[in-house]
PDB file of C-alpha atoms in Angstrom:
ATOM      1  CA  UNK A 729     121.361-153.979-121.417  1.00  0.00           C
ATOM      2  CA  UNK A 730     124.159-153.602-118.841  1.00  0.00           C
ATOM      3  CA  UNK A 731     123.406-152.351-115.421  1.00  0.00           C
ATOM      4  CA  UNK A 732     126.136-150.548-113.498  1.00  0.00           C
ATOM      5  CA  UNK A 733     125.807-149.359-109.914  1.00  0.00           C
ATOM      6  CA  UNK A 734     128.662-147.467-108.182  1.00  0.00           C
ATOM      7  CA  UNK A 735     129.390-147.190-104.454  1.00  0.00           C
ATOM      8  CA  UNK A 736     132.183-145.973-102.152  1.00  0.00           C
ATOM      9  CA  UNK A 737     132.259-142.388-102.630  1.00  0.00           C
ATOM     10  CA  UNK A 738     132.497-139.806 -99.773  1.00  0.00           C
ATOM     11  CA  UNK A 739     134.483-137.021 -98.260  1.00  0.00           C
ATOM     12  CA  UNK A 740     138.168-137.376 -97.639  1.00  0.00           C
ATOM     13  CA  UNK A 741     140.990-135.103 -96.723  1.00  0.00           C
ATOM     14  CA  UNK A 742     143.988-134.307 -99.004  1.00  0.00           C
ATOM     15  CA  UNK A 743     146.353-137.202 -99.079  1.00  0.00           C
ATOM     16  CA  UNK A 744     143.821-139.762 -98.044  1.00  0.00           C
ATOM     17  CA  UNK A 745     142.358-142.742 -99.984  1.00  0.00           C
ATOM     18  CA  UNK A 746     139.126-143.971-101.264  1.00  0.00           C
ATOM     19  CA  UNK A 747     137.979-147.107-103.070  1.00  0.00           C
ATOM     20  CA  UNK A 748     135.183-147.057-105.523  1.00  0.00           C
ATOM     21  CA  UNK A 749     133.227-150.166-106.599  1.00  0.00           C
ATOM     22  CA  UNK A 750     131.002-150.824-109.551  1.00  0.00           C
ATOM     23  CA  UNK A 751     128.587-153.755-109.456  1.00  0.00           C
ATOM     24  CA  UNK A 752     128.030-154.857-113.089  1.00  0.00           C
ATOM     25  CA  UNK A 753     125.293-157.113-114.294  1.00  0.00           C
ATOM     26  CA  UNK A 754     127.944-158.389-116.758  1.00  0.00           C
ATOM     27  CA  UNK A 755     131.425-157.513-117.828  1.00  0.00           C
ATOM     28  CA  UNK A 756     131.754-156.100-121.304  1.00  0.00           C
ATOM     29  CA  UNK A 757     134.820-155.614-123.559  1.00  0.00           C
ATOM     30  CA  UNK A 758     136.029-152.799-121.555  1.00  0.00           C
ATOM     31  CA  UNK A 759     135.119-151.109-118.270  1.00  0.00           C
ATOM     32  CA  UNK A 760     136.150-147.617-117.250  1.00  0.00           C
ATOM     33  CA  UNK A 761     136.040-144.961-114.632  1.00  0.00           C
ATOM     34  CA  UNK A 762     135.030-141.394-115.789  1.00  0.00           C
ATOM     35  CA  UNK A 763     134.762-138.369-113.645  1.00  0.00           C
ATOM     36  CA  UNK A 764     132.987-135.126-114.062  1.00  0.00           C
ATOM     37  CA  UNK A 765     133.490-131.793-112.149  1.00  0.00           C
ATOM     38  CA  UNK A 766     130.333-129.680-111.991  1.00  0.00           C
ATOM     39  CA  UNK A 767     130.132-127.398-114.938  1.00  0.00           C
ATOM     40  CA  UNK A 768     132.838-129.213-116.910  1.00  0.00           C
ATOM     41  CA  UNK A 769     132.940-132.102-119.244  1.00  0.00           C
ATOM     42  CA  UNK A 770     133.526-135.860-118.529  1.00  0.00           C
ATOM     43  CA  UNK A 771     137.172-137.021-118.289  1.00  0.00           C
ATOM     44  CA  UNK A 772     138.234-140.647-118.640  1.00  0.00           C
ATOM     45  CA  UNK A 773     140.379-141.610-115.699  1.00  0.00           C
ATOM     46  CA  UNK A 774     141.175-145.348-116.102  1.00  0.00           C
ATOM     47  CA  UNK A 775     140.121-148.209-118.314  1.00  0.00           C
ATOM     48  CA  UNK A 776     140.532-151.951-118.238  1.00  0.00           C
ATOM     49  CA  UNK A 777     140.085-154.509-121.086  1.00  0.00           C
ATOM     50  CA  UNK A 778     138.295-157.288-119.167  1.00  0.00           C
ATOM     51  CA  UNK A 779     139.628-160.281-121.284  1.00  0.00           C
ATOM     52  CA  UNK A 780     143.276-159.409-120.772  1.00  0.00           C
ATOM     53  CA  UNK A 781     143.083-157.101-117.642  1.00  0.00           C
ATOM     54  CA  UNK A 782     145.105-154.599-119.475  1.00  0.00           C
ATOM     55  CA  UNK A 783     144.973-151.178-117.837  1.00  0.00           C
ATOM     56  CA  UNK A 784     145.417-147.586-119.004  1.00  0.00           C
ATOM     57  CA  UNK A 785     145.395-144.378-117.018  1.00  0.00           C
ATOM     58  CA  UNK A 786     145.079-140.653-117.506  1.00  0.00           C
ATOM     59  CA  UNK A 787     148.311-138.836-116.654  1.00  0.00           C
ATOM     60  CA  UNK A 788     146.590-137.318-113.580  1.00  0.00           C
ATOM     61  CA  UNK A 789     145.900-140.772-112.225  1.00  0.00           C
ATOM     62  CA  UNK A 790     149.048-142.605-112.948  1.00  0.00           C
ATOM     63  CA  UNK A 791     150.788-143.695-109.856  1.00  0.00           C
ATOM     64  CA  UNK A 792     147.905-142.957-107.632  1.00  0.00           C
ATOM     65  CA  UNK A 793     144.818-144.753-108.920  1.00  0.00           C
ATOM     66  CA  UNK A 794     144.533-148.469-109.636  1.00  0.00           C
ATOM     67  CA  UNK A 795     141.680-150.010-111.597  1.00  0.00           C
ATOM     68  CA  UNK A 796     140.882-153.713-111.102  1.00  0.00           C
ATOM     69  CA  UNK A 797     138.302-156.222-111.745  1.00  0.00           C
ATOM     70  CA  UNK A 798     136.773-158.968-109.561  1.00  0.00           C
ATOM     71  CA  UNK A 799     135.589-161.574-112.040  1.00  0.00           C
ATOM     72  CA  UNK A 800     133.971-163.672-109.383  1.00  0.00           C
ATOM     73  CA  UNK A 801     131.613-160.838-108.357  1.00  0.00           C
ATOM     74  CA  UNK A 802     131.478-158.872-111.653  1.00  0.00           C
ATOM     75  CA  UNK A 803     132.714-155.875-109.805  1.00  0.00           C
ATOM     76  CA  UNK A 804     134.984-153.058-111.016  1.00  0.00           C
ATOM     77  CA  UNK A 805     137.182-151.195-108.534  1.00  0.00           C
ATOM     78  CA  UNK A 806     139.073-148.008-108.400  1.00  0.00           C
ATOM     79  CA  UNK A 807     141.579-147.595-105.621  1.00  0.00           C
ATOM     80  CA  UNK A 808     142.432-143.850-105.238  1.00  0.00           C
ATOM     81  CA  UNK A 809     145.474-142.851-103.174  1.00  0.00           C
ATOM     82  CA  UNK A 810     147.197-139.626-102.466  1.00  0.00           C
ATOM     83  CA  UNK A 811     143.947-137.752-103.229  1.00  0.00           C
ATOM     84  CA  UNK A 812     144.036-133.987-104.126  1.00  0.00           C
ATOM     85  CA  UNK A 813     141.305-131.321-104.075  1.00  0.00           C
ATOM     86  CA  UNK A 814     141.310-131.448-107.910  1.00  0.00           C
ATOM     87  CA  UNK A 815     140.234-135.034-107.746  1.00  0.00           C
ATOM     88  CA  UNK A 816     136.837-133.857-106.419  1.00  0.00           C
ATOM     89  CA  UNK A 817     134.216-134.985-108.864  1.00  0.00           C
ATOM     90  CA  UNK A 818     131.358-137.327-109.651  1.00  0.00           C
ATOM     91  CA  UNK A 819     132.908-140.614-110.602  1.00  0.00           C
ATOM     92  CA  UNK A 820     131.020-142.702-113.141  1.00  0.00           C
ATOM     93  CA  UNK A 821     131.431-146.450-114.078  1.00  0.00           C
ATOM     94  CA  UNK A 822     131.114-146.950-117.766  1.00  0.00           C
ATOM     95  CA  UNK A 823     131.165-149.869-120.188  1.00  0.00           C
ATOM     96  CA  UNK A 824     131.018-150.873-123.721  1.00  0.00           C
ATOM     97  CA  UNK A 825     130.952-154.150-125.767  1.00  0.00           C
ATOM     98  CA  UNK A 826     132.526-152.569-128.876  1.00  0.00           C
ATOM     99  CA  UNK A 827     136.358-152.822-129.263  1.00  0.00           C
ATOM    100  CA  UNK A 828     136.426-149.693-131.378  1.00  0.00           C
ATOM    101  CA  UNK A 829     134.671-147.700-128.668  1.00  0.00           C
ATOM    102  CA  UNK A 830     136.950-149.034-126.055  1.00  0.00           C
ATOM    103  CA  UNK A 831     140.072-148.245-128.045  1.00  0.00           C
ATOM    104  CA  UNK A 832     138.779-144.572-128.645  1.00  0.00           C
ATOM    105  CA  UNK A 833     138.060-144.264-124.868  1.00  0.00           C
ATOM    106  CA  UNK A 834     141.568-145.551-124.012  1.00  0.00           C
ATOM    107  CA  UNK A 835     143.207-142.978-126.332  1.00  0.00           C
ATOM    108  CA  UNK A 836     141.005-140.175-124.944  1.00  0.00           C
ATOM    109  CA  UNK A 837     141.966-140.693-121.352  1.00  0.00           C
ATOM    110  CA  UNK A 838     142.740-137.554-119.531  1.00  0.00           C
ATOM    111  CA  UNK A 839     141.423-135.304-122.231  1.00  0.00           C
ATOM    112  CA  UNK A 840     138.214-133.354-122.409  1.00  0.00           C
ATOM    113  CA  UNK A 841     137.039-135.634-125.221  1.00  0.00           C
ATOM    114  CA  UNK A 842     134.209-137.331-123.375  1.00  0.00           C
ATOM    115  CA  UNK A 843     134.368-141.222-123.584  1.00  0.00           C
ATOM    116  CA  UNK A 844     131.683-142.451-126.010  1.00  0.00           C
ATOM    117  CA  UNK A 845     130.630-145.512-124.079  1.00  0.00           C
ATOM    118  CA  UNK A 846     127.261-147.187-124.126  1.00  0.00           C
ATOM    119  CA  UNK A 847     126.539-147.956-120.576  1.00  0.00           C
ATOM    120  CA  UNK A 848     126.733-145.757-117.573  1.00  0.00           C
ATOM    121  CA  UNK A 849     126.168-145.929-113.808  1.00  0.00           C
ATOM    122  CA  UNK A 850     124.463-143.146-111.880  1.00  0.00           C
ATOM    123  CA  UNK A 851     127.696-141.887-110.429  1.00  0.00           C
ATOM    124  CA  UNK A 852     129.246-141.586-106.949  1.00  0.00           C
ATOM    125  CA  UNK A 853     130.663-138.316-105.546  1.00  0.00           C
ATOM    126  CA  UNK A 854     134.155-137.974-104.129  1.00  0.00           C
ATOM    127  CA  UNK A 855     134.922-134.850-102.289  1.00  0.00           C
ATOM    128  CA  UNK A 856     138.493-134.030-101.384  1.00  0.00           C
ATOM    129  CA  UNK A 857     139.011-131.210 -98.733  1.00  0.00           C
ATOM    130  CA  UNK A 858     142.349-129.347 -98.353  1.00  0.00           C
TER     131      UNK A 858
END
């Protein structure tokens, strides 16, 4: 079992920045950030392959968000800059050991095809006001 605990959410104005963190009991094949707007499905935002640190982003996140890993502390981070009201959502840290699931999640970034990953945190809310 993999435990994931997110932190760092909050309220921010348009154009501001927020850094989310996810404390993981262990790093798996891939780690991802997924968001969900109330009443809508989950959308993969960014994903990292932990062995290579290779990253991928949804189009909506490219150039604004950065996913990174801190191997010494088993922490996954998401630096979010130039925030927009449409970034308002619950942000979840997710993980999976299986390369096939990680590949599928990477391909589904930015779509309404929810990432089928095995492990999930409880989420942290980011609210961007205009």
